[in-house]
mmCIF file of C-alpha atoms in Angstrom:
data_model
loop_
_atom_site.group_PDB
_atom_site.id
_atom_site.type_symbol
_atom_site.label_atom_id
_atom_site.label_comp_id
_atom_site.label_asym_id
_atom_site.label_seq_id
_atom_site.Cartn_x
_atom_site.Cartn_y
_atom_site.Cartn_z
ATOM 1 C CA MET N 1 0.015 -0.035 0.078
ATOM 2 C CA ALA N 2 1.363 3.461 -0.783
ATOM 3 C CA GLU N 3 2.788 5.372 2.009
ATOM 4 C CA ARG N 4 0.477 8.322 1.424
ATOM 5 C CA ASN N 5 -2.548 6.069 1.929
ATOM 6 C CA ARG N 6 -1.498 4.268 4.984
ATOM 7 C CA ARG N 7 -3.860 4.690 7.769
ATOM 8 C CA PRO N 8 -2.565 5.379 11.234
ATOM 9 C CA GLY N 9 -1.922 2.166 13.180
ATOM 10 C CA GLN N 10 -1.623 0.102 10.058
ATOM 11 C CA ALA N 11 2.264 -0.034 10.399
ATOM 12 C CA PHE N 12 1.636 -0.995 13.982
ATOM 13 C CA THR N 13 -0.686 -3.751 13.012
ATOM 14 C CA LEU N 14 1.762 -5.295 10.672
ATOM 15 C CA ALA N 15 4.642 -5.119 13.278
ATOM 16 C CA THR N 16 2.205 -6.743 15.716
ATOM 17 C CA ARG N 17 1.376 -9.530 13.210
ATOM 18 C CA LEU N 18 5.135 -10.025 12.453
ATOM 19 C CA ALA N 19 5.654 -10.219 16.269
ATOM 20 C CA GLU N 20 2.858 -12.837 16.660
ATOM 21 C CA ILE N 21 4.334 -14.888 13.811
ATOM 22 C CA HIS N 22 7.707 -14.762 15.459
ATOM 23 C CA ALA N 23 6.220 -15.800 18.724
ATOM 24 C CA ARG N 24 4.469 -18.864 17.088
ATOM 25 C CA HIS N 25 7.516 -19.723 14.912
ATOM 26 C CA PRO N 26 10.654 -18.579 16.705
ATOM 27 C CA ALA N 27 12.714 -19.750 13.780
ATOM 28 C CA ALA N 28 10.991 -17.328 11.404
ATOM 29 C CA ASP N 29 13.011 -14.183 10.930
ATOM 30 C CA PRO N 30 10.479 -11.237 10.894
ATOM 31 C CA ASP N 31 12.718 -9.364 8.390
ATOM 32 C CA MET N 32 12.519 -12.268 6.140
ATOM 33 C CA VAL N 33 8.627 -12.572 6.445
ATOM 34 C CA ALA N 34 8.461 -8.857 5.981
ATOM 35 C CA GLU N 35 10.612 -9.192 2.821
ATOM 36 C CA VAL N 36 8.410 -11.918 1.411
ATOM 37 C CA VAL N 37 5.315 -9.774 2.033
ATOM 38 C CA ARG N 38 6.957 -6.906 0.275
ATOM 39 C CA SER N 39 7.924 -9.038 -2.544
ATOM 40 C CA VAL N 40 4.380 -10.326 -2.933
ATOM 41 C CA LEU N 41 3.027 -6.779 -2.783
ATOM 42 C CA ALA N 42 5.569 -5.615 -5.282
ATOM 43 C CA THR N 43 4.141 -7.969 -7.893
ATOM 44 C CA MET N 44 0.804 -6.067 -7.689
ATOM 45 C CA ASN N 45 0.598 -3.169 -10.020
ATOM 46 C CA GLY N 46 -0.431 -0.377 -7.800
ATOM 47 C CA ASP N 47 -3.071 -0.382 -5.159
ATOM 48 C CA LEU N 48 -6.492 -2.132 -5.589
ATOM 49 C CA SER N 49 -9.338 0.297 -5.297
ATOM 50 C CA ALA N 50 -12.608 -0.741 -3.779
ATOM 51 C CA LYS N 51 -14.045 -1.082 -7.148
ATOM 52 C CA GLU N 52 -11.156 -3.351 -8.221
ATOM 53 C CA THR N 53 -11.406 -5.439 -5.160
ATOM 54 C CA SER N 54 -15.012 -5.921 -5.850
ATOM 55 C CA LEU N 55 -14.386 -6.878 -9.370
ATOM 56 C CA LEU N 56 -11.765 -9.339 -8.267
ATOM 57 C CA ALA N 57 -14.303 -10.872 -5.905
ATOM 58 C CA GLU N 58 -16.684 -11.115 -8.768
ATOM 59 C CA VAL N 59 -14.183 -12.797 -10.992
ATOM 60 C CA GLU N 60 -13.308 -15.285 -8.262
ATOM 61 C CA GLU N 61 -17.033 -15.974 -7.679
ATOM 62 C CA LEU N 62 -17.350 -16.450 -11.558
ATOM 63 C CA GLY N 63 -14.573 -18.945 -11.366
ATOM 64 C CA ARG N 64 -16.221 -20.826 -8.605
ATOM 65 C CA THR N 65 -19.510 -20.756 -10.505
ATOM 66 C CA ILE N 66 -17.716 -22.218 -13.586
ATOM 67 C CA ALA N 67 -16.081 -24.941 -11.563
ATOM 68 C CA THR N 68 -19.454 -25.802 -9.991
ATOM 69 C CA ALA N 69 -21.172 -25.882 -13.486
ATOM 70 C CA LYS N 70 -18.385 -28.222 -14.717
ATOM 71 C CA ALA N 71 -18.771 -30.512 -11.838
ATOM 72 C CA GLU N 72 -22.558 -30.506 -12.221
ATOM 73 C CA ILE N 73 -22.223 -31.241 -15.992
ATOM 74 C CA ALA N 74 -19.984 -34.210 -15.262
ATOM 75 C CA ALA N 75 -22.448 -35.522 -12.675
ATOM 76 C CA LEU N 76 -25.294 -35.184 -15.143
ATOM 77 C CA GLU N 77 -23.530 -37.712 -17.439
ATOM 78 C CA VAL N 78 -24.817 -35.763 -20.570
ATOM 79 C CA ASP N 79 -22.970 -38.165 -22.767
ATOM 80 C CA VAL N 80 -25.903 -40.476 -22.282
ATOM 81 C CA ILE N 81 -27.981 -37.883 -24.290
ATOM 82 C CA THR N 82 -25.574 -38.188 -27.311
ATOM 83 C CA VAL N 83 -24.642 -41.805 -26.968
ATOM 84 C CA SER N 84 -27.951 -43.297 -26.065
ATOM 85 C CA HIS N 85 -31.067 -41.038 -26.001
ATOM 86 C CA ILE N 86 -30.777 -39.254 -29.349
ATOM 87 C CA PRO N 87 -29.634 -42.340 -31.432
ATOM 88 C CA PHE N 88 -32.423 -44.251 -29.793
ATOM 89 C CA ALA N 89 -34.972 -41.551 -30.736
ATOM 90 C CA THR N 90 -33.553 -41.260 -34.380
ATOM 91 C CA ASP N 91 -33.771 -45.088 -34.748
ATOM 92 C CA GLU N 92 -37.318 -45.107 -33.552
ATOM 93 C CA LEU N 93 -38.304 -42.361 -35.934
ATOM 94 C CA ASP N 94 -36.559 -44.081 -38.793
ATOM 95 C CA ALA N 95 -38.539 -47.251 -37.878
ATOM 96 C CA ILE N 96 -41.718 -45.323 -38.039
ATOM 97 C CA ILE N 97 -40.840 -44.160 -41.516
ATOM 98 C CA ALA N 98 -40.069 -47.756 -42.606
ATOM 99 C CA HIS N 99 -43.177 -49.194 -40.997
ATOM 100 C CA THR N 100 -45.542 -46.440 -42.453
ATOM 101 C CA ALA N 101 -43.893 -46.924 -45.934
ATOM 102 C CA ALA N 102 -44.489 -50.722 -45.815
ATOM 103 C CA ALA N 103 -48.073 -50.277 -44.627
ATOM 104 C CA THR N 104 -48.802 -47.763 -47.373
ATOM 105 C CA ASP N 105 -47.221 -50.004 -50.041
ATOM 106 C CA ALA N 106 -49.587 -52.809 -48.845
ATOM 107 C CA ILE N 107 -52.543 -50.445 -48.914
ATOM 108 C CA LEU N 108 -51.544 -49.344 -52.560
ATOM 109 C CA GLU N 109 -51.091 -52.867 -53.663
ATOM 110 C CA ASN N 110 -54.536 -53.797 -52.431
ATOM 111 C CA CYS N 111 -55.991 -50.757 -53.990
ATOM 112 C CA GLU N 112 -54.347 -51.452 -57.279
ATOM 113 C CA THR N 113 -56.109 -54.875 -57.132
ATOM 114 C CA LEU N 114 -59.463 -53.276 -56.561
ATOM 115 C CA ASP N 115 -58.856 -51.058 -59.571
ATOM 116 C CA ARG N 116 -58.155 -54.157 -61.679
ATOM 117 C CA VAL N 117 -61.456 -55.677 -60.301
ATOM 118 C CA ALA N 118 -63.270 -52.432 -61.100
ATOM 119 C CA ALA N 119 -61.983 -52.480 -64.656
ATOM 120 C CA GLY N 120 -64.080 -55.622 -65.232
ATOM 121 C CA LEU N 121 -67.277 -53.991 -63.893
ATOM 122 C CA THR N 122 -69.708 -51.587 -65.412
ATOM 123 C CA GLY N 123 -72.379 -49.171 -64.174
ATOM 124 C CA PRO N 124 -72.712 -47.396 -60.799
ATOM 125 C CA ASP N 125 -70.795 -50.137 -58.945
ATOM 126 C CA ALA N 126 -67.618 -49.592 -61.132
ATOM 127 C CA ALA N 127 -67.943 -45.791 -60.704
ATOM 128 C CA GLN N 128 -68.251 -46.040 -56.878
ATOM 129 C CA LEU N 129 -65.438 -48.511 -56.609
ATOM 130 C CA GLN N 130 -63.148 -46.145 -58.627
ATOM 131 C CA GLU N 131 -64.248 -43.159 -56.480
ATOM 132 C CA VAL N 132 -63.361 -45.141 -53.450
ATOM 133 C CA THR N 133 -59.794 -46.212 -54.706
ATOM 134 C CA THR N 134 -59.113 -42.533 -55.722
ATOM 135 C CA ARG N 135 -59.912 -41.440 -52.216
ATOM 136 C CA ILE N 136 -57.431 -44.136 -50.833
ATOM 137 C CA TYR N 137 -54.652 -43.064 -53.274
ATOM 138 C CA GLU N 138 -55.077 -39.412 -52.087
ATOM 139 C CA ALA N 139 -55.057 -40.498 -48.435
ATOM 140 C CA CYS N 140 -51.900 -42.514 -48.928
ATOM 141 C CA GLY N 141 -50.085 -39.277 -49.473
ATOM 142 C CA PHE N 142 -49.902 -38.973 -45.755
ATOM 143 C CA GLN N 143 -46.783 -41.154 -45.817
ATOM 144 C CA ASP N 144 -44.789 -38.681 -47.813
ATOM 145 C CA ILE N 145 -45.873 -35.786 -45.623
ATOM 146 C CA THR N 146 -45.289 -37.581 -42.312
ATOM 147 C CA GLY N 147 -41.919 -38.775 -43.671
ATOM 148 C CA GLN N 148 -40.821 -35.268 -44.443
ATOM 149 C CA ARG N 149 -42.027 -34.102 -40.982
ATOM 150 C CA ILE N 150 -40.078 -36.885 -39.187
ATOM 151 C CA THR N 151 -36.975 -36.158 -41.204
ATOM 152 C CA LYS N 152 -37.215 -32.449 -39.946
ATOM 153 C CA VAL N 153 -37.541 -33.810 -36.363
ATOM 154 C CA VAL N 154 -34.442 -36.095 -36.937
ATOM 155 C CA GLY N 155 -32.563 -33.144 -38.176
ATOM 156 C CA ALA N 156 -33.566 -31.016 -35.022
ATOM 157 C CA LEU N 157 -32.349 -33.979 -32.811
ATOM 158 C CA LYS N 158 -29.000 -34.114 -34.562
ATOM 159 C CA ALA N 159 -28.592 -30.288 -34.165
ATOM 160 C CA ILE N 160 -29.299 -30.769 -30.387
ATOM 161 C CA GLU N 161 -26.775 -33.630 -30.251
ATOM 162 C CA ALA N 162 -24.135 -31.480 -31.869
ATOM 163 C CA LYS N 163 -24.705 -28.658 -29.405
ATOM 164 C CA VAL N 164 -24.664 -30.909 -26.376
ATOM 165 C CA GLU N 165 -21.501 -32.356 -27.624
ATOM 166 C CA HIS N 166 -19.963 -28.921 -27.956
ATOM 167 C CA ILE N 167 -21.119 -28.044 -24.376
ATOM 168 C CA VAL N 168 -19.616 -31.115 -22.992
ATOM 169 C CA THR N 169 -16.296 -30.660 -24.857
ATOM 170 C CA THR N 170 -16.096 -26.933 -23.757
ATOM 171 C CA PHE N 171 -17.328 -27.185 -20.188
ATOM 172 C CA GLY N 172 -17.054 -30.816 -19.114
ATOM 173 C CA PRO N 173 -14.201 -32.533 -17.293
ATOM 174 C CA GLY N 174 -10.896 -31.804 -19.072
ATOM 175 C CA GLY N 175 -12.633 -29.194 -21.124
ATOM 176 C CA GLY N 176 -11.998 -25.498 -21.152
ATOM 177 C CA GLU N 177 -9.649 -25.179 -24.193
ATOM 178 C CA ALA N 178 -11.013 -22.786 -26.848
ATOM 179 C CA ARG N 179 -12.358 -24.779 -29.672
ATOM 180 C CA PRO N 180 -13.367 -23.368 -33.034
ATOM 181 C CA GLY N 181 -17.177 -22.906 -33.329
ATOM 182 C CA LEU N 182 -19.354 -25.675 -34.844
ATOM 183 C CA PRO N 183 -19.107 -25.462 -38.671
ATOM 184 C CA GLN N 184 -22.193 -23.778 -40.076
ATOM 185 C CA ALA N 185 -24.149 -25.855 -42.395
ATOM 186 C CA VAL N 186 -23.654 -24.819 -45.870
ATOM 187 C CA ASP N 187 -26.877 -23.096 -47.023
ATOM 188 C CA THR N 188 -27.373 -25.003 -50.196
ATOM 189 C CA ALA N 189 -31.012 -25.729 -49.449
ATOM 190 C CA SER N 190 -32.340 -22.442 -48.202
ATOM 191 C CA LEU N 191 -35.715 -22.972 -49.845
ATOM 192 C CA LEU N 192 -36.253 -26.609 -48.607
ATOM 193 C CA ASN N 193 -38.539 -25.728 -45.764
ATOM 194 C CA GLY N 194 -40.575 -28.963 -45.833
ATOM 195 C CA PRO N 195 -44.223 -29.180 -44.730
ATOM 196 C CA GLN N 196 -45.439 -26.258 -42.574
ATOM 197 C CA LEU N 197 -47.787 -26.468 -39.562
ATOM 198 C CA PRO N 198 -51.282 -25.409 -40.509
ATOM 199 C CA ALA N 199 -50.998 -22.031 -38.978
ATOM 200 C CA ALA N 200 -47.966 -21.174 -41.107
ATOM 201 C CA ALA N 201 -48.919 -22.992 -44.399
ATOM 202 C CA MET N 202 -50.660 -21.712 -47.451
ATOM 203 C CA ASP N 203 -53.302 -23.931 -48.832
ATOM 204 C CA GLN N 204 -53.989 -24.625 -52.534
ATOM 205 C CA SER N 205 -56.397 -21.623 -52.879
ATOM 206 C CA ASP N 206 -53.694 -19.333 -51.381
ATOM 207 C CA ILE N 207 -51.184 -20.617 -53.932
ATOM 208 C CA ASP N 208 -53.518 -20.320 -56.705
ATOM 209 C CA LYS N 209 -54.114 -16.676 -55.895
ATOM 210 C CA LEU N 210 -50.477 -16.014 -55.584
ATOM 211 C CA LEU N 211 -49.754 -17.469 -58.937
ATOM 212 C CA ALA N 212 -52.536 -15.590 -60.512
ATOM 213 C CA SER N 213 -51.113 -12.400 -59.165
ATOM 214 C CA PHE N 214 -48.104 -12.949 -61.596
ATOM 215 C CA ASP N 215 -50.479 -13.086 -64.688
ATOM 216 C CA MET Y 1 -59.598 -29.586 -79.034
ATOM 217 C CA SER Y 2 -59.313 -32.273 -76.359
ATOM 218 C CA ILE Y 3 -56.224 -33.193 -74.398
ATOM 219 C CA ASP Y 4 -53.962 -35.974 -75.760
ATOM 220 C CA LYS Y 5 -53.950 -38.288 -72.848
ATOM 221 C CA SER Y 6 -51.567 -40.662 -74.663
ATOM 222 C CA MET Y 7 -48.723 -38.140 -74.197
ATOM 223 C CA SER Y 8 -45.662 -39.213 -72.140
ATOM 224 C CA VAL Y 9 -45.853 -37.835 -68.635
ATOM 225 C CA LEU Y 10 -42.615 -37.852 -66.524
ATOM 226 C CA ILE Y 11 -43.177 -37.920 -62.819
ATOM 227 C CA VAL Y 12 -40.402 -37.130 -60.368
ATOM 228 C CA ASP Y 13 -40.235 -37.797 -56.698
ATOM 229 C CA ASP Y 14 -37.603 -39.426 -54.295
ATOM 230 C CA TYR Y 15 -40.479 -41.143 -52.434
ATOM 231 C CA LYS Y 16 -41.300 -44.226 -54.384
ATOM 232 C CA THR Y 17 -44.721 -44.351 -52.641
ATOM 233 C CA MET Y 18 -45.479 -40.895 -53.853
ATOM 234 C CA LEU Y 19 -44.546 -41.939 -57.457
ATOM 235 C CA ARG Y 20 -46.932 -44.982 -57.161
ATOM 236 C CA ILE Y 21 -49.643 -42.647 -55.896
ATOM 237 C CA ILE Y 22 -49.246 -40.062 -58.670
ATOM 238 C CA ARG Y 23 -49.091 -42.846 -61.186
ATOM 239 C CA ASN Y 24 -52.298 -44.268 -59.954
ATOM 240 C CA LEU Y 25 -54.097 -40.965 -59.750
ATOM 241 C CA LEU Y 26 -52.965 -40.190 -63.418
ATOM 242 C CA LYS Y 27 -54.347 -43.572 -64.397
ATOM 243 C CA GLN Y 28 -57.657 -42.584 -62.780
ATOM 244 C CA ILE Y 29 -57.801 -39.609 -65.205
ATOM 245 C CA ASP Y 30 -56.693 -41.706 -68.134
ATOM 246 C CA PHE Y 31 -52.974 -40.740 -68.428
ATOM 247 C CA ASN Y 32 -51.515 -44.205 -68.769
ATOM 248 C CA ASN Y 33 -48.198 -43.313 -70.485
ATOM 249 C CA VAL Y 34 -46.133 -42.524 -67.368
ATOM 250 C CA GLU Y 35 -42.500 -42.754 -66.670
ATOM 251 C CA GLU Y 36 -40.755 -42.179 -63.368
ATOM 252 C CA ALA Y 37 -37.548 -40.645 -61.968
ATOM 253 C CA THR Y 38 -36.421 -40.377 -58.342
ATOM 254 C CA ASP Y 39 -34.334 -37.161 -58.556
ATOM 255 C CA GLY Y 40 -33.678 -34.186 -60.738
ATOM 256 C CA ALA Y 41 -30.657 -35.479 -62.427
ATOM 257 C CA GLU Y 42 -32.205 -38.597 -63.547
ATOM 258 C CA ALA Y 43 -35.402 -36.719 -64.757
ATOM 259 C CA LEU Y 44 -33.175 -34.363 -66.800
ATOM 260 C CA GLY Y 45 -31.440 -37.432 -68.332
ATOM 261 C CA LYS Y 46 -34.801 -38.925 -69.306
ATOM 262 C CA LEU Y 47 -36.213 -35.638 -70.585
ATOM 263 C CA ARG Y 48 -33.177 -34.909 -72.849
ATOM 264 C CA ALA Y 49 -33.335 -38.486 -74.127
ATOM 265 C CA GLY Y 50 -37.053 -38.846 -74.637
ATOM 266 C CA SER Y 51 -40.163 -37.022 -75.793
ATOM 267 C CA PHE Y 52 -42.464 -36.083 -72.963
ATOM 268 C CA GLY Y 53 -45.504 -33.797 -72.961
ATOM 269 C CA LEU Y 54 -45.654 -32.927 -69.278
ATOM 270 C CA VAL Y 55 -43.390 -33.005 -66.142
ATOM 271 C CA ILE Y 56 -44.724 -33.452 -62.656
ATOM 272 C CA SER Y 57 -42.094 -33.003 -60.141
ATOM 273 C CA ASP Y 58 -41.452 -32.853 -56.435
ATOM 274 C CA TRP Y 59 -39.254 -30.113 -55.121
ATOM 275 C CA ASN Y 60 -37.354 -31.621 -52.158
ATOM 276 C CA MET Y 61 -34.974 -34.093 -53.787
ATOM 277 C CA ALA Y 62 -31.217 -34.680 -53.729
ATOM 278 C CA PRO Y 63 -28.734 -34.149 -55.400
ATOM 279 C CA MET Y 64 -30.711 -32.054 -57.886
ATOM 280 C CA THR Y 65 -33.915 -30.503 -56.494
ATOM 281 C CA GLY Y 66 -37.075 -29.955 -58.481
ATOM 282 C CA LEU Y 67 -36.422 -26.277 -58.623
ATOM 283 C CA GLN Y 68 -32.989 -26.936 -60.126
ATOM 284 C CA LEU Y 69 -34.554 -29.413 -62.553
ATOM 285 C CA LEU Y 70 -37.104 -26.660 -63.573
ATOM 286 C CA GLN Y 71 -34.272 -24.153 -64.040
ATOM 287 C CA GLU Y 72 -32.427 -26.801 -66.216
ATOM 288 C CA VAL Y 73 -35.415 -27.445 -68.296
ATOM 289 C CA ARG Y 74 -36.160 -23.769 -68.968
ATOM 290 C CA ALA Y 75 -32.475 -23.267 -69.909
ATOM 291 C CA ASP Y 76 -32.605 -26.061 -72.409
ATOM 292 C CA ALA Y 77 -33.495 -25.029 -76.003
ATOM 293 C CA ARG Y 78 -35.340 -28.109 -76.784
ATOM 294 C CA LEU Y 79 -37.195 -28.471 -73.370
ATOM 295 C CA LYS Y 80 -37.829 -24.886 -72.389
ATOM 296 C CA ALA Y 81 -41.524 -24.845 -73.348
ATOM 297 C CA MET Y 82 -42.182 -28.144 -71.536
ATOM 298 C CA PRO Y 83 -45.343 -27.886 -69.336
ATOM 299 C CA PHE Y 84 -43.931 -28.222 -65.666
ATOM 300 C CA ILE Y 85 -46.058 -28.825 -62.580
ATOM 301 C CA MET Y 86 -44.445 -28.703 -59.139
ATOM 302 C CA ILE Y 87 -46.159 -31.007 -56.619
ATOM 303 C CA THR Y 88 -44.627 -30.240 -53.246
ATOM 304 C CA ALA Y 89 -45.029 -30.000 -49.575
ATOM 305 C CA GLU Y 90 -43.143 -26.596 -49.685
ATOM 306 C CA SER Y 91 -45.969 -24.183 -49.122
ATOM 307 C CA LYS Y 92 -44.167 -20.933 -48.200
ATOM 308 C CA THR Y 93 -44.754 -17.813 -50.201
ATOM 309 C CA GLU Y 94 -40.996 -17.598 -51.025
ATOM 310 C CA ASN Y 95 -41.143 -21.128 -52.522
ATOM 311 C CA VAL Y 96 -44.178 -20.391 -54.843
ATOM 312 C CA ILE Y 97 -42.498 -17.097 -55.936
ATOM 313 C CA ALA Y 98 -39.111 -18.898 -56.627
ATOM 314 C CA ALA Y 99 -40.916 -21.537 -58.596
ATOM 315 C CA LYS Y 100 -42.852 -18.961 -60.537
ATOM 316 C CA GLN Y 101 -39.825 -16.985 -61.231
ATOM 317 C CA ALA Y 102 -38.012 -20.178 -62.512
ATOM 318 C CA GLY Y 103 -40.892 -20.614 -64.964
ATOM 319 C CA VAL Y 104 -43.206 -23.206 -63.177
ATOM 320 C CA SER Y 105 -46.424 -23.884 -65.182
ATOM 321 C CA ASN Y 106 -48.423 -24.563 -62.021
ATOM 322 C CA TYR Y 107 -47.979 -25.486 -58.447
ATOM 323 C CA ILE Y 108 -49.712 -28.075 -56.406
ATOM 324 C CA VAL Y 109 -49.222 -28.310 -52.642
ATOM 325 C CA LYS Y 110 -49.175 -31.726 -50.859
ATOM 326 C CA PRO Y 111 -51.544 -33.237 -49.732
ATOM 327 C CA PHE Y 112 -53.491 -32.859 -52.844
ATOM 328 C CA ASN Y 113 -56.413 -34.663 -54.418
ATOM 329 C CA ALA Y 114 -57.172 -36.212 -57.806
ATOM 330 C CA GLU Y 115 -59.446 -33.300 -58.709
ATOM 331 C CA THR Y 116 -56.738 -30.701 -58.168
ATOM 332 C CA LEU Y 117 -54.286 -32.725 -60.120
ATOM 333 C CA ARG Y 118 -56.777 -33.094 -63.028
ATOM 334 C CA GLU Y 119 -57.636 -29.328 -62.941
ATOM 335 C CA LYS Y 120 -53.956 -28.263 -63.029
ATOM 336 C CA ILE Y 121 -53.025 -30.509 -65.785
ATOM 337 C CA GLU Y 122 -55.941 -29.268 -67.908
ATOM 338 C CA LYS Y 123 -54.869 -25.688 -67.168
ATOM 339 C CA VAL Y 124 -51.211 -26.120 -68.137
ATOM 340 C CA LEU Y 125 -52.100 -28.073 -71.218
ATOM 341 C CA GLY Y 126 -54.277 -25.100 -72.255
ATOM 342 C CA HIS Y 127 -57.729 -26.488 -71.544
ATOM 343 C CA GLY Y 128 -58.451 -25.083 -68.039
#
């Protein structure tokens, strides 16, 4: 502490402390201790103001918070998310696509059989049968839409997986080294939005109006 | 003048189930001369090698999307006037505008029905 800022009694306090240390540790030379203290103080660039002391305390607190977070992340075993949960979820979703595709193929095959039967009929029955098979073909389009929606969910899960891995690498045990940011996906498909939720989607009549506005 | 329903129609989609559905719906409205492709590149090869009267394509395919296929078709001297219908789940305004700017003849959003398909085909073939 600079001479000009020393409060009365502070030198006395230091002398008293040195005397106490000497009393407890007779082998310790007070001059040597004082020299060590002076050396330590000399490494500090000037005095710490109240603000700087407060900032230092905040930084120390921040360090403790980070250490606690790292310990908590380690305790959470977040690797389970990337190693087990997300692969399991994506496998299940892939299985849904495969099962619905197989079921849709079976429906279509039977529908095609009905069409062949209908071709040998005439009159109202034939017309009704064709009407029914047309409705079935239309309904089978669900498989394409659900497949695209599930693909979007799988993409979201993989993005979450990558983020979790990044957090674990950065803040987990042994982490802390600066790592380049995750590579950004090349935006080659900026218009591939996939099916929209009803609130955000245009229906066929909206699209017809939009197209007509170009004419 | 009636529509020539014997014309060759190329349908393009990476979902084989969807190709099967569109083929069957076309059959219901008496278009029986139908060929299939599962992506834009395969479709372009078939279009350049063959003689088609109509293309019905999905948008979301790899490696060549339906939009890229449309752009290639419009840039090809022999194919540029080809009627081209996009059938896609892409229902955002930006998609419709991009397709229109690329020269799409009409645009059908999935899920769709046979009546919409018939109506749009008639329209692009000049009878709507």
